[in-house]
Coordinates of C-alpha atoms and ligand atoms in Angstrom, one line a residue:
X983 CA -37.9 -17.2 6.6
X984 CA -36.0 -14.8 4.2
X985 CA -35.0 -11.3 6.7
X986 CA -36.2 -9.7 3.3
X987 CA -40.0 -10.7 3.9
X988 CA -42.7 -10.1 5.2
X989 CA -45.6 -12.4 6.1
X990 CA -49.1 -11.6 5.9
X991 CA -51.8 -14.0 7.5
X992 CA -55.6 -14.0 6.3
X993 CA -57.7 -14.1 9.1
X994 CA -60.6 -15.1 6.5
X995 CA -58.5 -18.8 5.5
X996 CA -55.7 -18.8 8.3
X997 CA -53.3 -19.1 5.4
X998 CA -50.2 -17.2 5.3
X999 CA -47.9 -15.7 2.7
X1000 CA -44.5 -14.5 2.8
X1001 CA -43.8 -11.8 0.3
X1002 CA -40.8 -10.4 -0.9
X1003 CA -40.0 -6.9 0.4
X1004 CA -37.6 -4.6 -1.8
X1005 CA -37.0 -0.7 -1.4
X1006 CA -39.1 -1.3 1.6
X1007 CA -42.5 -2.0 -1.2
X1008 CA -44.0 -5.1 -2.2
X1009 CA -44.6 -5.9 -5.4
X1010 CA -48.7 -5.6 -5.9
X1011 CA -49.1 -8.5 -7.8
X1012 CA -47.8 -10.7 -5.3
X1013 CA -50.7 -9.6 -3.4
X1014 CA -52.6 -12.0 -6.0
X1015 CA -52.0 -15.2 -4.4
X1016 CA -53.9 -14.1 -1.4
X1017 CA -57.4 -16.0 -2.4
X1018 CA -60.1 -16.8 -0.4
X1019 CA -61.7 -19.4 -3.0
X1020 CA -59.6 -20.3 -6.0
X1021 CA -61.9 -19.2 -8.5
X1022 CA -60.8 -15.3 -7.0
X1023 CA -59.3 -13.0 -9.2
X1024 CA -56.9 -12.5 -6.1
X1025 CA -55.9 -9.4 -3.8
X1026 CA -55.0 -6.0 -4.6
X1027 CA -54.3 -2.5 -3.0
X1028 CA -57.3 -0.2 -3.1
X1029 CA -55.2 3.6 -3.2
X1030 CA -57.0 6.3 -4.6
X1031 CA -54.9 8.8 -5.6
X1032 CA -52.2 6.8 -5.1
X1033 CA -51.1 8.4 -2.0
X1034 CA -49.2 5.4 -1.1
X1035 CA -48.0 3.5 -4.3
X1036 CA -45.0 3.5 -6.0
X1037 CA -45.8 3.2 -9.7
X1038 CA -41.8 3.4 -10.8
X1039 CA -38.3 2.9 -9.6
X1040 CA -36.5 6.7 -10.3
X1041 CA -33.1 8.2 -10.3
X1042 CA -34.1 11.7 -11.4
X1043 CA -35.5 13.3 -8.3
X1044 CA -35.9 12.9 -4.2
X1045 CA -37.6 14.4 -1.9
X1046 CA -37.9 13.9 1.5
X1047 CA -41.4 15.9 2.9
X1048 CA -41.0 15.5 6.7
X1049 CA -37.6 17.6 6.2
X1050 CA -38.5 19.8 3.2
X1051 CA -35.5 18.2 0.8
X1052 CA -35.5 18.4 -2.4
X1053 CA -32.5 17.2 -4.5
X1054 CA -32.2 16.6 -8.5
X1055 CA -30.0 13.8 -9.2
X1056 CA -28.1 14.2 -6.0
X1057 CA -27.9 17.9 -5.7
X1058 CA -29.9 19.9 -3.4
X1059 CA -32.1 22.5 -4.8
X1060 CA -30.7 25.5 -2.7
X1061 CA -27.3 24.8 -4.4
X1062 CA -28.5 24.7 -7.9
X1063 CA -30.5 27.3 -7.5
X1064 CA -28.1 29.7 -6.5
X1065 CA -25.4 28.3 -8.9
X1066 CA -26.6 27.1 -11.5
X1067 CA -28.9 27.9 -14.6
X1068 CA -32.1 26.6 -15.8
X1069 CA -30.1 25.1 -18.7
X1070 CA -27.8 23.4 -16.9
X1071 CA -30.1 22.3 -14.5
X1072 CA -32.6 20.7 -17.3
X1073 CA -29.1 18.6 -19.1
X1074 CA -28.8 17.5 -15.4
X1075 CA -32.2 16.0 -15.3
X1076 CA -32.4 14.4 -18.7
X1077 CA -28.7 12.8 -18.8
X1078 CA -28.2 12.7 -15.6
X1079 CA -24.5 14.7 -14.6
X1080 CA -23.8 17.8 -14.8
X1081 CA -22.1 19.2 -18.3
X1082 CA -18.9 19.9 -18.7
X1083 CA -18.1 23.2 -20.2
X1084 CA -18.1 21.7 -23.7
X1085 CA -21.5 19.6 -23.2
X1086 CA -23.3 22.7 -22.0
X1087 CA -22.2 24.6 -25.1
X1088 CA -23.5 22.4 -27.2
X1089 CA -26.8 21.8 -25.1
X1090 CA -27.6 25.1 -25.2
X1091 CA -26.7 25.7 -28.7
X1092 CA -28.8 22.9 -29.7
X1093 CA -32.1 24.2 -27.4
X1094 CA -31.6 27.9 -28.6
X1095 CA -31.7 26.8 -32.2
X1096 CA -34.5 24.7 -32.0
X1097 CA -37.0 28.0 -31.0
X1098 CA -39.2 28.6 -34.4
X1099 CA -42.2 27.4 -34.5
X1100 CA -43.7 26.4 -38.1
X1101 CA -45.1 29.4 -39.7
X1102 CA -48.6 27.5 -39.5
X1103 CA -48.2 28.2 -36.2
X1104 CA -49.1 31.4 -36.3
X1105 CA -52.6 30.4 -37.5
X1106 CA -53.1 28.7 -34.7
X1107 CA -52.5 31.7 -32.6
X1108 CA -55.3 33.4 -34.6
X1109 CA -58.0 30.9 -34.9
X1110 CA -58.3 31.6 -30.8
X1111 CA -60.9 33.8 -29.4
X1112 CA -59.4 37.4 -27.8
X1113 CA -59.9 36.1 -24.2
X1114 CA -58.4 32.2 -24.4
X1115 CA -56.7 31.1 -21.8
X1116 CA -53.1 30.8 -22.5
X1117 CA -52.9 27.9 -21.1
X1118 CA -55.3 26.2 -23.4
X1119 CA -53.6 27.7 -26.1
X1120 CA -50.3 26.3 -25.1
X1121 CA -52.1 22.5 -24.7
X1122 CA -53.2 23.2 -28.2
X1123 CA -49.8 23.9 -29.5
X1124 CA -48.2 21.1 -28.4
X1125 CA -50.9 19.0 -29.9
X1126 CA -50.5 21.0 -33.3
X1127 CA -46.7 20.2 -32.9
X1128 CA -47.1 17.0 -33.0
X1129 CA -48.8 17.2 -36.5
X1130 CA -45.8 18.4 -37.6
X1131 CA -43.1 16.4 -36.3
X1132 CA -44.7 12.6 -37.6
X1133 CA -41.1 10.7 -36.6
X1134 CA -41.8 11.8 -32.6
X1135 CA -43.7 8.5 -32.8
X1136 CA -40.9 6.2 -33.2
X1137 CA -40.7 6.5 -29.1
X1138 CA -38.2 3.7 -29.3
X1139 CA -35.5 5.3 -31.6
X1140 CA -33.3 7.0 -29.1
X1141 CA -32.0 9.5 -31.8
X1142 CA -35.7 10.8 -32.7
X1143 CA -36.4 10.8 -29.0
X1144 CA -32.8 13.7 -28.6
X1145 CA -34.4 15.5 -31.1
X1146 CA -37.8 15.9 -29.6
X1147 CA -36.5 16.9 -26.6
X1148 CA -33.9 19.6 -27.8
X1149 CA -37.7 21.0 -30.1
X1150 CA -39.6 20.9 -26.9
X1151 CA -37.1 22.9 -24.7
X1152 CA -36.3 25.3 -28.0
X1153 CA -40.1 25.8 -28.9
X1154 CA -42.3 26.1 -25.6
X1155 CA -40.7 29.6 -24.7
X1156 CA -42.2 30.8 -28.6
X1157 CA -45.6 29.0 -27.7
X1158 CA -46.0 30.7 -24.2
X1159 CA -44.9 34.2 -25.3
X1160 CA -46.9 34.0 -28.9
X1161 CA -49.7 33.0 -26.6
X1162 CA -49.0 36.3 -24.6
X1163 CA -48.9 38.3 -27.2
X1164 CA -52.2 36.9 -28.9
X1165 CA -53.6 37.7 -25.5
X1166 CA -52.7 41.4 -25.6
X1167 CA -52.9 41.4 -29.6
X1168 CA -49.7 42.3 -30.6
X1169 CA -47.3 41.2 -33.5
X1170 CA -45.3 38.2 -32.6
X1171 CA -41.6 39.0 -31.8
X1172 CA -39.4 35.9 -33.1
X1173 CA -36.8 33.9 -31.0
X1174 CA -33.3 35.3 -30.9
X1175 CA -31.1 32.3 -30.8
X1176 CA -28.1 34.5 -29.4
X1177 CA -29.8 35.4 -26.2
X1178 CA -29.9 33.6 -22.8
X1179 CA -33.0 30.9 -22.4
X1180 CA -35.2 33.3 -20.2
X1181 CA -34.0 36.7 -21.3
X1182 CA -35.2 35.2 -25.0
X1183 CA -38.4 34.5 -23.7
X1184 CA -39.0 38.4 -22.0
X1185 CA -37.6 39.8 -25.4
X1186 CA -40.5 37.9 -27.4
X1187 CA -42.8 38.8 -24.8
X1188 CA -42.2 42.4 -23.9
X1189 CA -40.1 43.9 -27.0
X1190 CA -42.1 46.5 -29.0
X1191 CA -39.5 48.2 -31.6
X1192 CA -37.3 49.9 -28.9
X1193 CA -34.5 51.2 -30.4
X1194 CA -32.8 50.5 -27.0
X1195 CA -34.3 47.4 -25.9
X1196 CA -32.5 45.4 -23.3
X1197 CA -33.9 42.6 -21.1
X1198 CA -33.6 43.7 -17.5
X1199 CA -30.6 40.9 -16.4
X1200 CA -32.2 41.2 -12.9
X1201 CA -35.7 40.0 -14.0
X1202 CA -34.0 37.6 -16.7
X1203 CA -31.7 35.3 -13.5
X1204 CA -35.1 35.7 -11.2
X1205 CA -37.1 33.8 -13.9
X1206 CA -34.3 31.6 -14.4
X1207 CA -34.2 30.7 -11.1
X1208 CA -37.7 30.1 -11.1
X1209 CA -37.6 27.2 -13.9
X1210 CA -34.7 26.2 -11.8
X1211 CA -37.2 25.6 -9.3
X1212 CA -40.1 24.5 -11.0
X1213 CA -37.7 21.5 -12.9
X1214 CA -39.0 18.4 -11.6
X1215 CA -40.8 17.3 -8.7
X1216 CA -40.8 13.6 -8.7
X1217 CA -44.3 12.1 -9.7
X1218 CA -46.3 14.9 -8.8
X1219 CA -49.9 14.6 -11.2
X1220 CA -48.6 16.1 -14.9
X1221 CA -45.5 14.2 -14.2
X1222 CA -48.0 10.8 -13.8
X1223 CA -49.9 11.4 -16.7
X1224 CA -46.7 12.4 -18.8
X1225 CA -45.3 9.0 -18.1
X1226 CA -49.1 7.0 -18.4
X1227 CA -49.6 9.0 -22.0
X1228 CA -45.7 8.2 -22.7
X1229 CA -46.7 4.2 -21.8
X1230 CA -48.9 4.0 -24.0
X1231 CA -46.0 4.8 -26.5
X1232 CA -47.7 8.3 -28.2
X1233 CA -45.6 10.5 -29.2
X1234 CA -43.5 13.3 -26.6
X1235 CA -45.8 15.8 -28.0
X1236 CA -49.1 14.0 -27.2
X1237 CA -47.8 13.3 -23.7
X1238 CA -46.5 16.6 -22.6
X1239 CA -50.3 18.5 -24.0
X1240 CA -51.8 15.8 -21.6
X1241 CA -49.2 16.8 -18.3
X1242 CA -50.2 20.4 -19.4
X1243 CA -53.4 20.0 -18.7
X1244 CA -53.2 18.3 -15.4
X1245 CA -50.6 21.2 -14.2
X1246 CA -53.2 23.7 -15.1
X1247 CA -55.9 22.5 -12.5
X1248 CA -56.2 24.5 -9.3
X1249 CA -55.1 21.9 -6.9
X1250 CA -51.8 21.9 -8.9
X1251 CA -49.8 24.1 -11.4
X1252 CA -53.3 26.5 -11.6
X1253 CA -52.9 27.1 -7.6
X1254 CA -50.0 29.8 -8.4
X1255 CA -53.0 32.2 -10.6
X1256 CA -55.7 30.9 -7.8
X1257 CA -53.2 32.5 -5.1
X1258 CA -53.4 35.7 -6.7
X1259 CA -57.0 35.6 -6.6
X1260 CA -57.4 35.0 -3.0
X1261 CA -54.7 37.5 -2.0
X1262 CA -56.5 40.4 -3.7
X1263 CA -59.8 38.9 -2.2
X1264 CA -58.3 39.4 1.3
X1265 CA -56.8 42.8 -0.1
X1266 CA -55.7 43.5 3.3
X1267 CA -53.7 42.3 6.1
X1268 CA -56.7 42.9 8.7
X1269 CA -58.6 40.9 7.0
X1270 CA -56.5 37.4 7.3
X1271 CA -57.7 36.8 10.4
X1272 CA -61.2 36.6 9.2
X1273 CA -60.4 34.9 6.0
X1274 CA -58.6 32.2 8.1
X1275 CA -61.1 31.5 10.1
X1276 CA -63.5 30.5 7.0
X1277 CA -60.9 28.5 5.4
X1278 CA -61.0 26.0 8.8
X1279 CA -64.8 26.3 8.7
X1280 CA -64.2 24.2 5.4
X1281 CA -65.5 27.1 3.3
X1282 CA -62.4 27.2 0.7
X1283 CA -59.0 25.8 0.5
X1284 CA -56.2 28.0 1.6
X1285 CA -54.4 28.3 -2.0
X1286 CA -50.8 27.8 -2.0
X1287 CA -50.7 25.8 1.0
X1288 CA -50.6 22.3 1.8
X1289 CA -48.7 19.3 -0.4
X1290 CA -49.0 15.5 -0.6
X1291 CA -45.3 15.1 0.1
X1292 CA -44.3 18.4 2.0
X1293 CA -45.4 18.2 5.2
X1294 CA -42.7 20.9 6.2
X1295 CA -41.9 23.8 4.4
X1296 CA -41.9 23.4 0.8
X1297 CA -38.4 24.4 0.3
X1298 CA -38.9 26.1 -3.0
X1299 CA -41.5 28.3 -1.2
X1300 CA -38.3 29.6 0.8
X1301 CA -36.0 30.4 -1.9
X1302 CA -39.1 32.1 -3.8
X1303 CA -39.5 34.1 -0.8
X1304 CA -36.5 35.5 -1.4
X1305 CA -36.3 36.3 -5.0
X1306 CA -39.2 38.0 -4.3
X1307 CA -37.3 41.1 -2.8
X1308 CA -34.8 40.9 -5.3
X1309 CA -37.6 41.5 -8.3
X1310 CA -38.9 44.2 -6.4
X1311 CA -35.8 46.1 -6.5
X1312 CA -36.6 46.5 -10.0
X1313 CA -40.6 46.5 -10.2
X1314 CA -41.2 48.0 -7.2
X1315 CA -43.1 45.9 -4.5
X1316 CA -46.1 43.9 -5.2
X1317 CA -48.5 45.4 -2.0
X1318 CA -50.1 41.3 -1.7
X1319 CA -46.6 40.4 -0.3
X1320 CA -47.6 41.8 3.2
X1321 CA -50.7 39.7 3.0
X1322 CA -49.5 36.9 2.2
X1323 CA -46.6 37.1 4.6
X1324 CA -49.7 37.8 7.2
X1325 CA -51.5 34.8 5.8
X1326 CA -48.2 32.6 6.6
X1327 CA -47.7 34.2 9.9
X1328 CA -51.1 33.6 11.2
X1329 CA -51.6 30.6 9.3
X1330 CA -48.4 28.7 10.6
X1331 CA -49.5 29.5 14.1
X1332 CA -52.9 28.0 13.9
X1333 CA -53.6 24.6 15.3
X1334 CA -55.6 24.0 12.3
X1335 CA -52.9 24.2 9.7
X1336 CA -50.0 22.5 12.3
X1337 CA -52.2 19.7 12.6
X1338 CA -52.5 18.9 9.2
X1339 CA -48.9 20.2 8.6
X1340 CA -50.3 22.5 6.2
X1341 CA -47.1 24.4 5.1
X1342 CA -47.2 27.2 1.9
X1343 CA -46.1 25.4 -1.3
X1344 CA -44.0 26.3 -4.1
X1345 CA -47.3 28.4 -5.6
X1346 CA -47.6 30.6 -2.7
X1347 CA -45.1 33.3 -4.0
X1348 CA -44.6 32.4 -7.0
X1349 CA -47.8 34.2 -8.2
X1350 CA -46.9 37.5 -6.4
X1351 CA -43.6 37.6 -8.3
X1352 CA -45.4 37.3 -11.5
X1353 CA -47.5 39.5 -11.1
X1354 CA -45.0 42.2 -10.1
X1355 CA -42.9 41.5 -13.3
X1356 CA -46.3 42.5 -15.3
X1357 CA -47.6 39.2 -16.2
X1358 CA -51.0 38.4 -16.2
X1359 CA -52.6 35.8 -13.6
X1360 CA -53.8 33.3 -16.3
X1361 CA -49.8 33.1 -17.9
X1362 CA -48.7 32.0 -14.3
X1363 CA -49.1 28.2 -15.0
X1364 CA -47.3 28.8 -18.7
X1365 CA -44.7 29.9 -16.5
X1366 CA -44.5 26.9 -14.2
X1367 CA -45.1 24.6 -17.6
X1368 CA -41.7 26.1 -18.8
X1369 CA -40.2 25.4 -16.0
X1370 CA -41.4 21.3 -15.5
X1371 CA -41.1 20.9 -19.1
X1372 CA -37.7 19.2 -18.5
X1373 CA -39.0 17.2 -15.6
X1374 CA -41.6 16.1 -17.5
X1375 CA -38.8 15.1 -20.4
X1376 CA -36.5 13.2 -18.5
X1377 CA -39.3 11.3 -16.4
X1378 CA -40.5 10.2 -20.4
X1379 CA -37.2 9.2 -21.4
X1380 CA -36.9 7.4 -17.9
X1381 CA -39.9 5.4 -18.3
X1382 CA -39.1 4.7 -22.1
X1383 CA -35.8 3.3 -21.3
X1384 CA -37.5 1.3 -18.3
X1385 CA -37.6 -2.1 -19.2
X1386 CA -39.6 -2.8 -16.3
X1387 CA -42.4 -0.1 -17.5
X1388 CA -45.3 -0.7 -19.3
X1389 CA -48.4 0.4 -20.4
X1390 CA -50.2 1.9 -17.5
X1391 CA -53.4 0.6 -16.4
X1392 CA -54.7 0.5 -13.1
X1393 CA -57.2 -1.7 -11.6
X1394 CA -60.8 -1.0 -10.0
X1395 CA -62.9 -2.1 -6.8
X1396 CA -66.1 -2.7 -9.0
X1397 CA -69.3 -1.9 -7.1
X1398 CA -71.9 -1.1 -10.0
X1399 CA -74.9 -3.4 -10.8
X1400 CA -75.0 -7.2 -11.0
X1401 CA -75.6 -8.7 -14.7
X1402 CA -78.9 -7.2 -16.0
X1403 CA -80.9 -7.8 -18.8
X1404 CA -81.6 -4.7 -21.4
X1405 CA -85.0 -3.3 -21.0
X1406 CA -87.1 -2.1 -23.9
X1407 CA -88.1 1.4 -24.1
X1408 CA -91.9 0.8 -22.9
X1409 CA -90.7 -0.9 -20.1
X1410 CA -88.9 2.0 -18.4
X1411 CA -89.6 4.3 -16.1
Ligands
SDX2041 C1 -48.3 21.7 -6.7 O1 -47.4 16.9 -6.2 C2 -46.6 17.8 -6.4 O2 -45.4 17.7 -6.3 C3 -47.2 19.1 -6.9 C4 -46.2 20.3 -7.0 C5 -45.2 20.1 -8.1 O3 -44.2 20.7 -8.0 O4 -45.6 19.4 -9.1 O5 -45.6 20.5 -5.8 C6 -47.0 21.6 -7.4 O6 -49.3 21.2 -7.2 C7 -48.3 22.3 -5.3 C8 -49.8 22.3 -4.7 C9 -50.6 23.5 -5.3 N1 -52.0 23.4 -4.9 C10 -52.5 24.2 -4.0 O7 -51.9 25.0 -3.3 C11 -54.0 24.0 -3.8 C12 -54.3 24.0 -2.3 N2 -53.8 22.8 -1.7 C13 -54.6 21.6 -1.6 O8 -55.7 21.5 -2.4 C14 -53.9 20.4 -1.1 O9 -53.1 20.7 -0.1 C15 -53.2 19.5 -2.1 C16 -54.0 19.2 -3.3 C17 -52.0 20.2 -2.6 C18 -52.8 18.2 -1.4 O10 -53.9 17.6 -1.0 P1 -53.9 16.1 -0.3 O11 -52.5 15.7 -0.1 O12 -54.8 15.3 -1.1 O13 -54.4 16.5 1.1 P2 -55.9 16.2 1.5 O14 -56.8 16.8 0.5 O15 -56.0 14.8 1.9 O16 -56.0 17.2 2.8 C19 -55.6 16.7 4.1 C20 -56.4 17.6 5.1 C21 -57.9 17.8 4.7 O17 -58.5 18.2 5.9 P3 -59.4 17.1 6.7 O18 -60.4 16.6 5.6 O19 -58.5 16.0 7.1 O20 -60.1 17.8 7.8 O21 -55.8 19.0 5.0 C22 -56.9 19.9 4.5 C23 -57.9 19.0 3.8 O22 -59.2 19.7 3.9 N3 -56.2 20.7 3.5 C24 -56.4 22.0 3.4 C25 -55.5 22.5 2.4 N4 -54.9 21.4 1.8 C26 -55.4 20.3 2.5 N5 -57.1 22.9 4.2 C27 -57.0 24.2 3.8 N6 -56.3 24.7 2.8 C28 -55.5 23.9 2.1 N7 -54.7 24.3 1.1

């Protein structure tokens, strides 16, 4: 008997099987020879929401939730958040080492120049209603790019694949802030190509003819630091889709509209708006006590807190914390900061939340440093789509480049209706 087994006996034949064991899994499909009569279609693993399947072998990012880690190809976030840049950090993700002084160059000369959007573009922006959400807009704009950009398709073509991905980073700043500005129904402000990544994006969102415009360099690094952040996050739900779209072999385009709009539910990238919302619910400190106390009655979910993986402190969540003050020194302070550092304070102390180590995520201040920069609640999750948009990149090149990968499609426990004839009309009811 191999050391590298394990042996599984079925109490419904007697027989046993010895499986393989590797990276502490088991392959599923050896699960198949378990049979009861030969005529089965053989065992499988019944997960939902695969909270305990590993549906790819990764090198791009670990995290460890019993000891809040979080590392991106090695590196541990605290380090590349407070040394690096959102640039850096997405050439890291996609290729894997850091750049040398020469790569980066050209990395970022290649992303900043890739930032206008076809002119038809600006159509789109104007076909949607004065209230859309940006967020739908933004799902709909990578869908229009990928009208435009027909090659993307050839998934398999490594060169097409580069130049997708320098378009993707270049463009999404120009969708989210053309989005903002359709919201508040102003003229669009083009990409300037010599700026920084995030002080470009505040320019095309906030610039209004100033002769003296600058981008505040203090708000600029905080947002950096944010995508920084944001980057990747392992195979989180948009990441899952992004690769299951990607399997299929549709274009990067196609794929990353489809992880947009799984970020943008509430249980994931939409929990940083949903935050806001409940903060200025509560309104007041003196009131967490009481709202507390109807979130363990079941009521609602406590937004911003709790995490598949984390079951410690998200680590993010602490260096958020922080950037928190340092945006304040230049917006003034956001008054649902001492709520929500109530709503930790009681929350962490509650038997309720320790026992399901229920710990505030990476949306729990995020939101409240948004909204004291001025943005609105619904471009929150634009914000963290910026941000993941080179996760989601160099998970799709990953599983492209996979040779084990490929097109993803799961299984079911069938429990619906034996065969049954149709019955006519007359006969129903
Ligand atoms: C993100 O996956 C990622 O990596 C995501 C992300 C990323 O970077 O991509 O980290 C970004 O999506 C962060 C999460 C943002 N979402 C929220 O803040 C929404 C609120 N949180 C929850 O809905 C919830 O915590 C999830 C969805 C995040 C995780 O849910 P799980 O792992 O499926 O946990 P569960 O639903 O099985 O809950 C376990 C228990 C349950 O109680 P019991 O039924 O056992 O009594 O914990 C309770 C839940 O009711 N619970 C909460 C809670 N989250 C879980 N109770 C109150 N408030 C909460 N927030």
């Amino acid at each position: 008997m191999s050391s590298e087994t394990i042996t599984i006996t079925d109490n419904r034949t007697g027989a046993t099987y010895e499986l393989p064991v590797q990276y502490s899994t088991i392959r599923a499909g050896d699960l198949r020879k378990i049979k009861v009569t030969p005529d089965e279609f053989g065992m499988m693993t019944y997960d939902p929401g695969y909270d305990n399947t590993a549906s790819c072998k990764s090198r791009i990012t670990f995290i460890d939730g019993d000891k809040g880690i979080l590392e991106y190809r090695g590196y541990p976030i605290e380090q590349l958040a407070e040394k690096s840049s959102f640039l850096e950090v997405a050439y890291l993700l996609i290729y894997g080492e850091l750049p040398t002084k020469a790569q980066l160059a050209t990395w970022e000369f290649e992303v900043m120049h890739h930032t206008f959007l076809h002119e038809n573009m600006t159509d789109l922006f104007r076909a949607f209603r004065y209230d859309a959400h940006p967020m739908g807009m933004l799902i709909s704009a990578l869908a229009f790019m990928s009208t435009l950009h027909k090659e993307a398709g050839q998934v398999e073509d490594a060169a097409v694949r580069q130049k997708q991905v320098f378009r993707l980073l270049g463009k999404l700043p120009t969708v989210a802030a053309f989005a903002y500005r359709t919201r508040i129904g102003r003229p669009f402000n083009y990409p300037r190509s010599e700026l920084g990544y995030a002080e470009n994006f505040l320019y095309m969102l906030d610039y209004m003819q100033q002769s003296n415009y600058q981008v505040n360099p203090v708000l600029a690094k905080a947002l950096d630091v944010l995508f920084i952040l944001h980057a990747d996050h392992e195979q989180n739900a948009s990441t899952s889709v992004m690769r299951s779209i990607g399997s299929a072999h549709a274009d990067p385009y196609s794929a990353m509209a489809g992880a947009a709009a799984a970020l943008f539910g509430p249980r994931h990238g939409g929990a940083n708006e949903a935050v806001i919302k409940m903060l200025t619910e509560i309104a007041d400190a003196k009131q967490v006590p009481t709202y507390v106390e109807r979130v363990k009655k079941g009521e609602f979910r406590l937004m911003g807190f709790g995490h598949r993986v984390y079951k410690n402190y998200d680590p993010r969540a602490k260096i958020i914390k922080k950037i928190a003050y340092d945006v304040f020194g230049v917006t003034g302070t956001n008054p649902l900061i001492d709520v929500a550092v109530a709503l930790e304070e009681v929350a962490l102390n509650d038997e309720y939340f320790i026992a399901r180590k229920l710990y505030p995520n990476v949306d729990f201040y995020s939101g409240i440093i948004y909204q004291a920069m001025r943005f609105p609640p619904d471009m929150f999750t634009v914000l963290f789509t910026l941000g993941r948009a080179p996760g989601w990149l160099a998970q799709w090149l990953e599983m492209i480049t996979d040779p084990e990968q490929k097109i993803a499609r799961p299984r079911q426990v069938y429990l619906g209706h034996d065969t049954r004839d149709y019955v006519p009309m007359e006969m129903r009811g």
